[in-house]
């Protein structure tokens, strides 16, 4: 194991999985995940929080929790969230990524 600090202080992954077909289960990609991820990425940049040693917002394939979703996960903490709209994304950014506190109402 390395004693080096993580490249990013926080790494945020948005599940973007899309299941298709008439019998397909719920999927994050069909619940506005792309729009939410783009909003988060834009807001992180506007706040000057992007880049090495700061925050990285990424898309992810299936994280296997779509029934609880849409979902995102924040590392290194491993905190899982669901969200409904950009206000929820802003709350995660302001409270967790900036303020260092878990957003209990959105935690799964």
Steps between C-alpha positions, in 0.01 A plus 500: 500500500611850427519776757433756226180699536220445250532696177157654565358605833161374380413285200130499407356230275152531347344174384400549136374148431208464257300180495282447198204282416144479626595290803812700589552602860530865596830651395678819599555606141125512449455716813689814398851389598674660202341839564585479872862400432547788257351741754735373772805522274411856396435612857825348629689694231312823580596462867866448408497152650612295199847364440776317677461493877140616471185341352449284192149425368475195272247286322483134592350188355262298712564530874231233565278718720265639234188401694604757762583756237601687328819460700844649541786404729764725657847359563718458696221494758284257304185701575206409277230751410178513306363826359196643329610832354779757479413632846593158640826503301578849631432382856745211455762739360450770765453276802722199427767608253547851637376467858620147576167378638282219368160601360297256707169559317655381171728226632421141403 
